Tab-separated table of C-alpha atoms in Angstrom:
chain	number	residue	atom	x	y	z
A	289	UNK	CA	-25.797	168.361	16.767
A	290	UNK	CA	-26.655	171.731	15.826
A	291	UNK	CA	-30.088	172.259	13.561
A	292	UNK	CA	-29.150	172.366	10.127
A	293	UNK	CA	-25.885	170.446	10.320
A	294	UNK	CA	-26.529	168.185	7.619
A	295	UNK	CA	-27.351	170.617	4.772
A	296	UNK	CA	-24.776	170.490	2.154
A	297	UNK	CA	-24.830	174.237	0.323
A	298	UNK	CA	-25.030	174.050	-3.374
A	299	UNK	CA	-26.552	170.408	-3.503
A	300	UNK	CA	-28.868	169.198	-5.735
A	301	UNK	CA	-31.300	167.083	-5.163
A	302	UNK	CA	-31.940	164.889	-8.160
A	303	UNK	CA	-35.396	163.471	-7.767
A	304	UNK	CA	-36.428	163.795	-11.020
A	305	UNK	CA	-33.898	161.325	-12.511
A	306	UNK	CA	-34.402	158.644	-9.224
A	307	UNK	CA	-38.404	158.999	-10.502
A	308	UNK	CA	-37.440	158.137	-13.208
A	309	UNK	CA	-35.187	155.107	-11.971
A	310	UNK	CA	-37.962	154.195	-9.860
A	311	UNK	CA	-40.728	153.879	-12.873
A	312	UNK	CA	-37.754	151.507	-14.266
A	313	UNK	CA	-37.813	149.367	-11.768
A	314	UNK	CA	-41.635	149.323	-11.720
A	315	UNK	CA	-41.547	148.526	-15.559
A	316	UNK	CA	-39.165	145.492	-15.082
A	317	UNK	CA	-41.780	144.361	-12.526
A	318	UNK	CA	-44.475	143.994	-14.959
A	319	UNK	CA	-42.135	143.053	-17.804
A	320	UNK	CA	-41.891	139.966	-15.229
A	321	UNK	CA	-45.460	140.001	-14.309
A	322	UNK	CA	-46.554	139.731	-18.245
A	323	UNK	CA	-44.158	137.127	-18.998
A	324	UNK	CA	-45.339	134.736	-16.119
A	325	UNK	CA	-49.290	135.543	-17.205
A	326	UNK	CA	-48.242	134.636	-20.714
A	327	UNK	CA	-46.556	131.436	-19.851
A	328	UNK	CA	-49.244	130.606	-17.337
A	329	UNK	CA	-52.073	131.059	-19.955
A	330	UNK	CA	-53.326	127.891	-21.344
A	331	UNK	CA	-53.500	126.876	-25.023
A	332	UNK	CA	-55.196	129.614	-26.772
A	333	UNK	CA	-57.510	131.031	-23.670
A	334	UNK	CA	-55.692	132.793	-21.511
A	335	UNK	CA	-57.046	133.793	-18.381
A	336	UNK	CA	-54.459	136.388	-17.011
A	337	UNK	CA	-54.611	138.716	-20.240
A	338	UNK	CA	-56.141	141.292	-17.711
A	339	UNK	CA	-53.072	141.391	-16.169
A	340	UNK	CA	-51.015	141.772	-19.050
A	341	UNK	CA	-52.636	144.391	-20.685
A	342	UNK	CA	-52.936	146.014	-17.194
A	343	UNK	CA	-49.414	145.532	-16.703
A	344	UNK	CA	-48.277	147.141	-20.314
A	345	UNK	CA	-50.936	149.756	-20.253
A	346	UNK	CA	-49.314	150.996	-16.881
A	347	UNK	CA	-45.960	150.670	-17.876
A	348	UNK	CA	-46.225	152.380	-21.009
A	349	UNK	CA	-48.075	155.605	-19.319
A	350	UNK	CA	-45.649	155.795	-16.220
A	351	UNK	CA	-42.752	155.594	-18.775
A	352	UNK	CA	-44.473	158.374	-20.978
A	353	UNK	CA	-44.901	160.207	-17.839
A	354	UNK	CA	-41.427	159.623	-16.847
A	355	UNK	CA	-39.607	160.713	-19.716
A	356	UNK	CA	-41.671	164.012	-20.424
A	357	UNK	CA	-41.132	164.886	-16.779
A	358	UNK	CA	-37.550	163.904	-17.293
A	359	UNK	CA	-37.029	166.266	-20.689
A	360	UNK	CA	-38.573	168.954	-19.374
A	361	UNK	CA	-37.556	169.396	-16.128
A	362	UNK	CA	-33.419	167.741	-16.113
A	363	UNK	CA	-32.946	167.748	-20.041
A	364	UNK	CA	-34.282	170.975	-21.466
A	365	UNK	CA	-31.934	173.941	-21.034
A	366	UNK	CA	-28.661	171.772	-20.783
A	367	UNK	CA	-25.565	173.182	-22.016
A	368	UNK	CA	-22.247	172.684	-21.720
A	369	UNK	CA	-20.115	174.844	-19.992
A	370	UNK	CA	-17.264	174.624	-23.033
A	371	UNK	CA	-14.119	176.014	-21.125
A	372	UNK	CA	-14.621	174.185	-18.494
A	373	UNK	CA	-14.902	171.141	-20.601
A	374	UNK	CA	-11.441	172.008	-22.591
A	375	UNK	CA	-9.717	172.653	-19.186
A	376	UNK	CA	-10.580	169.161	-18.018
A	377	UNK	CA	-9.399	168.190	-20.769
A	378	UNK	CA	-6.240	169.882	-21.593
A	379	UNK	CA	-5.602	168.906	-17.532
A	380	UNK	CA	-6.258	164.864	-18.396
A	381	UNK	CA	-3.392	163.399	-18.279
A	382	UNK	CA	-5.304	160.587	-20.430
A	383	UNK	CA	-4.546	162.694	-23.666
A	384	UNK	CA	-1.369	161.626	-23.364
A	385	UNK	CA	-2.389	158.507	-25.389
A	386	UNK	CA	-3.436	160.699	-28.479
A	387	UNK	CA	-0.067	161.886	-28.544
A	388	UNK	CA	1.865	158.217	-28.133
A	389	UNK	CA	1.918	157.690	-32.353
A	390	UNK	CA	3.794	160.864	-32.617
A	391	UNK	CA	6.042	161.289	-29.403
A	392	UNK	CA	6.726	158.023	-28.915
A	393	UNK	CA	5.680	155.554	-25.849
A	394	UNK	CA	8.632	156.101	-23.962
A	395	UNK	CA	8.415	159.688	-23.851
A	396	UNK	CA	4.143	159.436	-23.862
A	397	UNK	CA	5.028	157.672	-20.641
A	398	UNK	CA	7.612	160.157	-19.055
A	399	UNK	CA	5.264	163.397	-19.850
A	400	UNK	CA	2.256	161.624	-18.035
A	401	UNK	CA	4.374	160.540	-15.015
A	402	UNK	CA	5.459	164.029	-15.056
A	403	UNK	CA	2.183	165.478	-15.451
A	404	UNK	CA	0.560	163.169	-12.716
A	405	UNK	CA	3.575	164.490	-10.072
A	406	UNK	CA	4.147	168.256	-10.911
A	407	UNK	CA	0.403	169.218	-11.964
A	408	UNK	CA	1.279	170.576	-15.166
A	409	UNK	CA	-0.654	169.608	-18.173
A	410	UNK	CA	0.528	167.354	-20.952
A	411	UNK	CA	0.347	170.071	-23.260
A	412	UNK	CA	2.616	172.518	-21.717
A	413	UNK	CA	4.902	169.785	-20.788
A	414	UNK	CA	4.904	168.480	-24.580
A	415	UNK	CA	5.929	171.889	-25.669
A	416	UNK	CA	8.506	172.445	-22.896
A	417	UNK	CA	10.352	169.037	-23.895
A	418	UNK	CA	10.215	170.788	-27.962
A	419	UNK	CA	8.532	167.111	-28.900
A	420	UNK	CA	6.144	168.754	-30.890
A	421	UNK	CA	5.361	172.323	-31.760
A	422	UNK	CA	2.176	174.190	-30.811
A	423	UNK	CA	0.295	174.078	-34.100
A	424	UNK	CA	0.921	169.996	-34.493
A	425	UNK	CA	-0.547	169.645	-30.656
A	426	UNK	CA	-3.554	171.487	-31.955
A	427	UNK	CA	-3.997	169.598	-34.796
A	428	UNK	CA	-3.330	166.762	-33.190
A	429	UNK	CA	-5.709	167.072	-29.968
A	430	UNK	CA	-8.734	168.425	-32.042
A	431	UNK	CA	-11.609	166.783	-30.457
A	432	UNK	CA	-12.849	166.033	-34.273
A	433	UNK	CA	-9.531	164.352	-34.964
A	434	UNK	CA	-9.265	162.679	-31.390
A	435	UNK	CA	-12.818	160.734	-31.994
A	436	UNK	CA	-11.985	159.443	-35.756
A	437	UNK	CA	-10.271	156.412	-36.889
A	438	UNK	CA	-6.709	156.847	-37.988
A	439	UNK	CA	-4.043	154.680	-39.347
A	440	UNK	CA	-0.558	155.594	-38.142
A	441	UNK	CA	2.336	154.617	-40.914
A	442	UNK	CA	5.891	154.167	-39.630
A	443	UNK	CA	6.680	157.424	-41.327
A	444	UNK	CA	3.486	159.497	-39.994
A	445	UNK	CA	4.403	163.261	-39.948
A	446	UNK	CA	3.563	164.326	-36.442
A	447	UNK	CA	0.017	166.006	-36.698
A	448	UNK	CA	0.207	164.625	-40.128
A	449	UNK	CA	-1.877	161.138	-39.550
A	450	UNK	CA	-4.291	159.923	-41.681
A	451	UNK	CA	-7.514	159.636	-41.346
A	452	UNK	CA	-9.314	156.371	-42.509
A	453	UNK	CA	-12.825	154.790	-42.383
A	454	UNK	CA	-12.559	151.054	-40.913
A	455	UNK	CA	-14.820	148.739	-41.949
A	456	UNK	CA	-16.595	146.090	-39.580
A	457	UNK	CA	-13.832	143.677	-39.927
A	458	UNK	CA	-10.906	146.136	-39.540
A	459	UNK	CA	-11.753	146.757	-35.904
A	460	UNK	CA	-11.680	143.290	-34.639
């Protein structure tokens, strides 16, 4: 095996988030070590409150530790590459679901199965089959409309449903 082999170019290694994993485990440790102390303690003396409060104390600095580390090293600075975001999605063939009140299951189903064997994207393939024009896929695959409640009426315009708040016992 030649020196150097095993480096993979371009990879990341993510130790700040297994710290971070790692000061979880330790807190679920003494989350277990303070509730056997507290059981073991005897009516209202309890001899193994050193522990606990050795036990919290640590687990509330490592996890103060932890997440500063964590925010300013992994979190800080994020952003989201958008277009590459929208191409992922444009290329799901999952957003074919969005589109099921409006094209119908039976063709929802033959797009995707289309989609899944030729590559193209549900979009294109919407517009090729004339099921919808451009403007209603926009409307309709809006990430702001895509993550709202909606009621569909048998007589929903395509791009045209409604929006609708649902109340706790609506979603059931």
């Amino acid at each position: 095996m030649q020196a150097g082999s095993s480096i993979m170019p371009g990879k990341v290694n993510p130790v700040i988030p297994e710290v971070v994993n790692q000061i979880a485990f330790e807190v679920i440790g003494n989350d277990v070590t303070v509730s056997f102390a507290a059981e073991a303690g005897q009516l209202q003396l309890n001899a193994f409150e050193p522990i606990i409060a050795h036990s919290l104390f640590k687990s509330v600095n490592h996890l103060q530790a932890g997440c500063l580390t964590l925010a300013t090293r992994c979190v800080s600075g994020i952003t989201a590459n958008r277009e590459h975001l929208r191409r992922g999605v444009e290329r799901s063939i999952g957003i074919v679901t969005a589109l099921n009140p409006y094209i119908g299951y039976a063709n929802a189903t033959e797009i995707a199965q289309q989609a899944l064997v030729t590559g193209q994207s549900v979009y294109d393939l919407v517009l090729a089959k004339k099921l919808l024009t451009p403007e209603q896929l926009d409307q309709i695959l809006q990430p702001e409309v895509l993550t709202r409640p909606r009621s569909f009426g048998p007589g929903a315009a395509p791009g045209k449903a409604e929006a609708v708040s649902l109340g706790p016992t609506q979603i059931d």
